[in-house]
Amino acid sequence: VGTVGAFAEKTSGDAAAFSSAARSVQQKPADGRPGVDIKPLTNAQSAALASVPRDGRPHTAELPQVGSYRVTSVHVADGTLLVGLPTASVDDTISTLVLVEVCVAGAGLVGAGIAGAASVRVALRPLRRMARTATRVSELPLHSGEVQLRERVPERDTDPETEVGQVGAALNRMLGHVGSALAARHEGEVRLRRFIADASHELRTPLASIRGYAELSRRRQGGGAGTDADPESGYALERIESEALRMTALVEDLLLLARLDAGRPLERRPVDISALVVDAVSDARVAGAAHVWRLEMPASPLLVTGDEGRLRQVLANLLANARTHTPPGTTVSAQLALDGGQVAVRIVDDGPGIPADVQERVFERFARGDASRSRNSGSTGLGLAIVAAVVAAHEGQVEVASRPGHTVFTVRLPASPAGSGTSQVAHSLATPG
């Protein structure tokens, strides 16, 4: 059904003319039985059909308003017969087949991708477990103190027969070595800390004896009846006493640092930091009369929770550092303020400043900035290290920022809830000395 046909007689002089040309059209009568109706071709359709070569081979012809046909010619006794079938159904079938193939191929690719992704995820599960183990290890505080490095890759991920298992086993061996090294380091630190504490404690008694005997000898030499004072011996005794005092201060500082390193708990009670700052500046003014001292205080007192004696030492060390390492005439300001939930104490001076390469290690023990900071200046080299240790024990922070003409040491301590206590004396010292 839908066949196109044409017949050209041999006697026809016009090769493009057909004695008859028509196409069959399927009909569906009312009784339900199919039928075929023959419809003649139009002139345009006949002309398109006449252009088909009559060589007996199939050719494709486009008939206007009808579509594409596959036409072939057959020579008969009275002329030439052209018969063609429509290609619409074949084209639809091919298009449907291509669409089905594309859909099947796409679904296959999607399925293969999902299966591949699932397979990769399953294969990478051991690596994800190793990554979680490494993440937990990276979150441990490994820089100081006793470290319990118990994290390990699960046993099921250490199969030596697989590449992933080999990585897991190697990671476990590495964690074991790191744990052993950390344990050895902590043990060495504990032994050194215990030695320093014991040595410092034992040295306090002989140093006190040396100071006592030196002072007694100096007094006898200088105040004995009927005796002539020996200037050289007196000077030697004074130097012995001075160095004994300095050695005692060093031993006390070492003992304090050893106790802080050991984590010995400090006294915890509300402390009026405003009063401590006032007292520290008053003492510094007496000790460094050649400097200009300023005090900037808030209108109301500020409280922190901590050890009053150790906090006094922090302030005294910071002010002594500013006094010792700046020339006479330098202005030193002690500023106290509430910064968020922290109490900020700033010691500011307009001295020559601290070299940039020294600022990174200024809180290290026995840190020396330059030749001017000699060991004969009365400093043990542990003052700022004690500041950092005491502030850390109070869960605070200490930092320094310095350039020529402006150096700031900032101590931040957690503020205590407001309580009783006043600092009326603060205002009387707020003017420069």
PDB file of N, CA and C in Angstrom, residues 242-243 245-251 253 316-326 362 364-387:
ATOM      1  N   SER A 242      76.975  40.299  95.896  1.00  0.00           N
ATOM      2  CA  SER A 242      76.171  40.685  94.740  1.00  0.00           C
ATOM      3  C   SER A 242      75.927  39.511  93.812  1.00  0.00           C
ATOM      4  N   GLU A 243      76.978  38.759  93.533  1.00  0.00           N
ATOM      5  CA  GLU A 243      76.813  37.608  92.645  1.00  0.00           C
ATOM      6  C   GLU A 243      75.987  36.511  93.296  1.00  0.00           C
ATOM      7  N   LEU A 245      73.498  37.103  95.311  1.00  0.00           N
ATOM      8  CA  LEU A 245      72.124  37.574  95.137  1.00  0.00           C
ATOM      9  C   LEU A 245      71.626  37.281  93.729  1.00  0.00           C
ATOM     10  N   ARG A 246      72.491  37.542  92.753  1.00  0.00           N
ATOM     11  CA  ARG A 246      72.091  37.282  91.365  1.00  0.00           C
ATOM     12  C   ARG A 246      71.882  35.792  91.130  1.00  0.00           C
ATOM     13  N   MET A 247      72.756  34.964  91.684  1.00  0.00           N
ATOM     14  CA  MET A 247      72.609  33.521  91.553  1.00  0.00           C
ATOM     15  C   MET A 247      71.340  33.041  92.240  1.00  0.00           C
ATOM     16  N   THR A 248      71.008  33.646  93.373  1.00  0.00           N
ATOM     17  CA  THR A 248      69.776  33.272  94.063  1.00  0.00           C
ATOM     18  C   THR A 248      68.552  33.605  93.211  1.00  0.00           C
ATOM     19  N   ALA A 249      68.565  34.795  92.585  1.00  0.00           N
ATOM     20  CA  ALA A 249      67.452  35.163  91.712  1.00  0.00           C
ATOM     21  C   ALA A 249      67.332  34.192  90.540  1.00  0.00           C
ATOM     22  N   LEU A 250      68.471  33.792  89.963  1.00  0.00           N
ATOM     23  CA  LEU A 250      68.447  32.853  88.849  1.00  0.00           C
ATOM     24  C   LEU A 250      67.886  31.501  89.284  1.00  0.00           C
ATOM     25  N   VAL A 251      68.319  31.034  90.452  1.00  0.00           N
ATOM     26  CA  VAL A 251      67.830  29.752  90.957  1.00  0.00           C
ATOM     27  C   VAL A 251      66.330  29.825  91.214  1.00  0.00           C
ATOM     28  N   ASP A 253      64.177  31.761  89.720  1.00  0.00           N
ATOM     29  CA  ASP A 253      63.487  31.781  88.425  1.00  0.00           C
ATOM     30  C   ASP A 253      63.444  30.397  87.799  1.00  0.00           C
ATOM     31  N   ALA A 316      55.829  43.124  87.210  1.00  0.00           N
ATOM     32  CA  ALA A 316      57.163  43.593  87.600  1.00  0.00           C
ATOM     33  C   ALA A 316      58.205  43.253  86.544  1.00  0.00           C
ATOM     34  N   ASN A 317      58.124  42.059  85.964  1.00  0.00           N
ATOM     35  CA  ASN A 317      59.096  41.665  84.947  1.00  0.00           C
ATOM     36  C   ASN A 317      58.962  42.506  83.683  1.00  0.00           C
ATOM     37  N   LEU A 318      57.725  42.782  83.270  1.00  0.00           N
ATOM     38  CA  LEU A 318      57.531  43.590  82.068  1.00  0.00           C
ATOM     39  C   LEU A 318      58.043  45.017  82.264  1.00  0.00           C
ATOM     40  N   LEU A 319      57.748  45.605  83.408  1.00  0.00           N
ATOM     41  CA  LEU A 319      58.220  46.964  83.665  1.00  0.00           C
ATOM     42  C   LEU A 319      59.734  46.993  83.850  1.00  0.00           C
ATOM     43  N   ALA A 320      60.287  45.976  84.506  1.00  0.00           N
ATOM     44  CA  ALA A 320      61.741  45.910  84.653  1.00  0.00           C
ATOM     45  C   ALA A 320      62.421  45.733  83.299  1.00  0.00           C
ATOM     46  N   ASN A 321      61.803  44.976  82.406  1.00  0.00           N
ATOM     47  CA  ASN A 321      62.368  44.799  81.062  1.00  0.00           C
ATOM     48  C   ASN A 321      62.398  46.134  80.317  1.00  0.00           C
ATOM     49  N   ALA A 322      61.302  46.901  80.437  1.00  0.00           N
ATOM     50  CA  ALA A 322      61.274  48.216  79.782  1.00  0.00           C
ATOM     51  C   ALA A 322      62.296  49.162  80.403  1.00  0.00           C
ATOM     52  N   ARG A 323      62.455  49.092  81.712  1.00  0.00           N
ATOM     53  CA  ARG A 323      63.416  49.989  82.384  1.00  0.00           C
ATOM     54  C   ARG A 323      64.854  49.608  82.058  1.00  0.00           C
ATOM     55  N   THR A 324      65.134  48.316  82.003  1.00  0.00           N
ATOM     56  CA  THR A 324      66.508  47.848  81.829  1.00  0.00           C
ATOM     57  C   THR A 324      67.017  48.064  80.416  1.00  0.00           C
ATOM     58  N   HIS A 325      66.152  47.909  79.436  1.00  0.00           N
ATOM     59  CA  HIS A 325      66.605  47.888  78.046  1.00  0.00           C
ATOM     60  C   HIS A 325      66.221  49.144  77.271  1.00  0.00           C
ATOM     61  N   THR A 326      65.930  50.221  77.976  1.00  0.00           N
ATOM     62  CA  THR A 326      65.689  51.509  77.321  1.00  0.00           C
ATOM     63  C   THR A 326      66.548  52.574  78.004  1.00  0.00           C
ATOM     64  N   VAL A 362      61.702  36.369  71.734  1.00  0.00           N
ATOM     65  CA  VAL A 362      61.935  37.205  72.902  1.00  0.00           C
ATOM     66  C   VAL A 362      61.417  36.543  74.182  1.00  0.00           C
ATOM     67  N   GLU A 364      61.660  33.313  74.770  1.00  0.00           N
ATOM     68  CA  GLU A 364      62.426  32.106  75.048  1.00  0.00           C
ATOM     69  C   GLU A 364      63.348  32.339  76.240  1.00  0.00           C
ATOM     70  N   ARG A 365      63.789  31.261  76.839  1.00  0.00           N
ATOM     71  CA  ARG A 365      64.637  31.356  78.012  1.00  0.00           C
ATOM     72  C   ARG A 365      66.063  31.738  77.622  1.00  0.00           C
ATOM     73  N   PHE A 366      66.603  32.677  78.355  1.00  0.00           N
ATOM     74  CA  PHE A 366      67.950  33.200  78.135  1.00  0.00           C
ATOM     75  C   PHE A 366      68.094  33.844  76.758  1.00  0.00           C
ATOM     76  N   ALA A 367      66.984  34.388  76.235  1.00  0.00           N
ATOM     77  CA  ALA A 367      67.056  35.083  74.949  1.00  0.00           C
ATOM     78  C   ALA A 367      67.753  36.422  75.141  1.00  0.00           C
ATOM     79  N   ARG A 368      68.711  36.723  74.262  1.00  0.00           N
ATOM     80  CA  ARG A 368      69.441  37.985  74.325  1.00  0.00           C
ATOM     81  C   ARG A 368      69.329  38.667  72.973  1.00  0.00           C
ATOM     82  N   GLY A 369      68.990  39.946  73.000  1.00  0.00           N
ATOM     83  CA  GLY A 369      68.790  40.663  71.746  1.00  0.00           C
ATOM     84  C   GLY A 369      70.065  41.183  71.141  1.00  0.00           C
ATOM     85  N   ASP A 370      70.951  41.751  71.939  1.00  0.00           N
ATOM     86  CA  ASP A 370      72.181  42.321  71.414  1.00  0.00           C
ATOM     87  C   ASP A 370      73.197  42.388  72.540  1.00  0.00           C
ATOM     88  N   ALA A 371      74.341  42.932  72.226  1.00  0.00           N
ATOM     89  CA  ALA A 371      75.412  42.995  73.209  1.00  0.00           C
ATOM     90  C   ALA A 371      75.062  43.893  74.380  1.00  0.00           C
ATOM     91  N   SER A 372      74.178  44.875  74.160  1.00  0.00           N
ATOM     92  CA  SER A 372      73.824  45.783  75.241  1.00  0.00           C
ATOM     93  C   SER A 372      73.078  45.068  76.352  1.00  0.00           C
ATOM     94  N   ARG A 373      72.440  43.969  76.017  1.00  0.00           N
ATOM     95  CA  ARG A 373      71.749  43.200  77.038  1.00  0.00           C
ATOM     96  C   ARG A 373      72.731  42.219  77.656  1.00  0.00           C
ATOM     97  N   SER A 374      73.642  42.727  78.354  1.00  0.00           N
ATOM     98  CA  SER A 374      74.711  41.910  78.916  1.00  0.00           C
ATOM     99  C   SER A 374      74.231  41.212  80.167  1.00  0.00           C
ATOM    100  N   ARG A 375      74.955  40.212  80.560  1.00  0.00           N
ATOM    101  CA  ARG A 375      74.600  39.470  81.751  1.00  0.00           C
ATOM    102  C   ARG A 375      74.962  40.223  83.024  1.00  0.00           C
ATOM    103  N   ASN A 376      75.631  41.342  82.882  1.00  0.00           N
ATOM    104  CA  ASN A 376      75.963  42.143  84.044  1.00  0.00           C
ATOM    105  C   ASN A 376      74.919  43.207  84.340  1.00  0.00           C
ATOM    106  N   SER A 377      73.810  43.199  83.591  1.00  0.00           N
ATOM    107  CA  SER A 377      72.784  44.215  83.792  1.00  0.00           C
ATOM    108  C   SER A 377      71.853  43.874  84.949  1.00  0.00           C
ATOM    109  N   GLY A 378      72.089  42.750  85.607  1.00  0.00           N
ATOM    110  CA  GLY A 378      71.213  42.328  86.692  1.00  0.00           C
ATOM    111  C   GLY A 378      70.081  41.440  86.233  1.00  0.00           C
ATOM    112  N   SER A 379      69.969  41.193  84.933  1.00  0.00           N
ATOM    113  CA  SER A 379      68.904  40.356  84.391  1.00  0.00           C
ATOM    114  C   SER A 379      69.385  38.927  84.278  1.00  0.00           C
ATOM    115  N   THR A 380      68.508  37.986  84.613  1.00  0.00           N
ATOM    116  CA  THR A 380      68.845  36.565  84.481  1.00  0.00           C
ATOM    117  C   THR A 380      68.543  36.036  83.087  1.00  0.00           C
ATOM    118  N   GLY A 381      67.857  36.826  82.265  1.00  0.00           N
ATOM    119  CA  GLY A 381      67.463  36.350  80.943  1.00  0.00           C
ATOM    120  C   GLY A 381      66.231  35.474  80.967  1.00  0.00           C
ATOM    121  N   LEU A 382      65.573  35.377  82.127  1.00  0.00           N
ATOM    122  CA  LEU A 382      64.389  34.527  82.266  1.00  0.00           C
ATOM    123  C   LEU A 382      63.120  35.326  82.548  1.00  0.00           C
ATOM    124  N   GLY A 383      63.243  36.650  82.622  1.00  0.00           N
ATOM    125  CA  GLY A 383      62.084  37.463  82.994  1.00  0.00           C
ATOM    126  C   GLY A 383      60.913  37.305  82.050  1.00  0.00           C
ATOM    127  N   LEU A 384      61.139  37.462  80.743  1.00  0.00           N
ATOM    128  CA  LEU A 384      60.041  37.349  79.782  1.00  0.00           C
ATOM    129  C   LEU A 384      59.587  35.907  79.622  1.00  0.00           C
ATOM    130  N   ALA A 385      60.507  34.951  79.814  1.00  0.00           N
ATOM    131  CA  ALA A 385      60.091  33.548  79.774  1.00  0.00           C
ATOM    132  C   ALA A 385      59.138  33.243  80.926  1.00  0.00           C
ATOM    133  N   ILE A 386      59.405  33.818  82.098  1.00  0.00           N
ATOM    134  CA  ILE A 386      58.498  33.642  83.234  1.00  0.00           C
ATOM    135  C   ILE A 386      57.157  34.308  82.939  1.00  0.00           C
ATOM    136  N   VAL A 387      57.190  35.477  82.296  1.00  0.00           N
ATOM    137  CA  VAL A 387      55.946  36.148  81.913  1.00  0.00           C
ATOM    138  C   VAL A 387      55.102  35.228  81.028  1.00  0.00           C
TER     139      VAL A 387
END
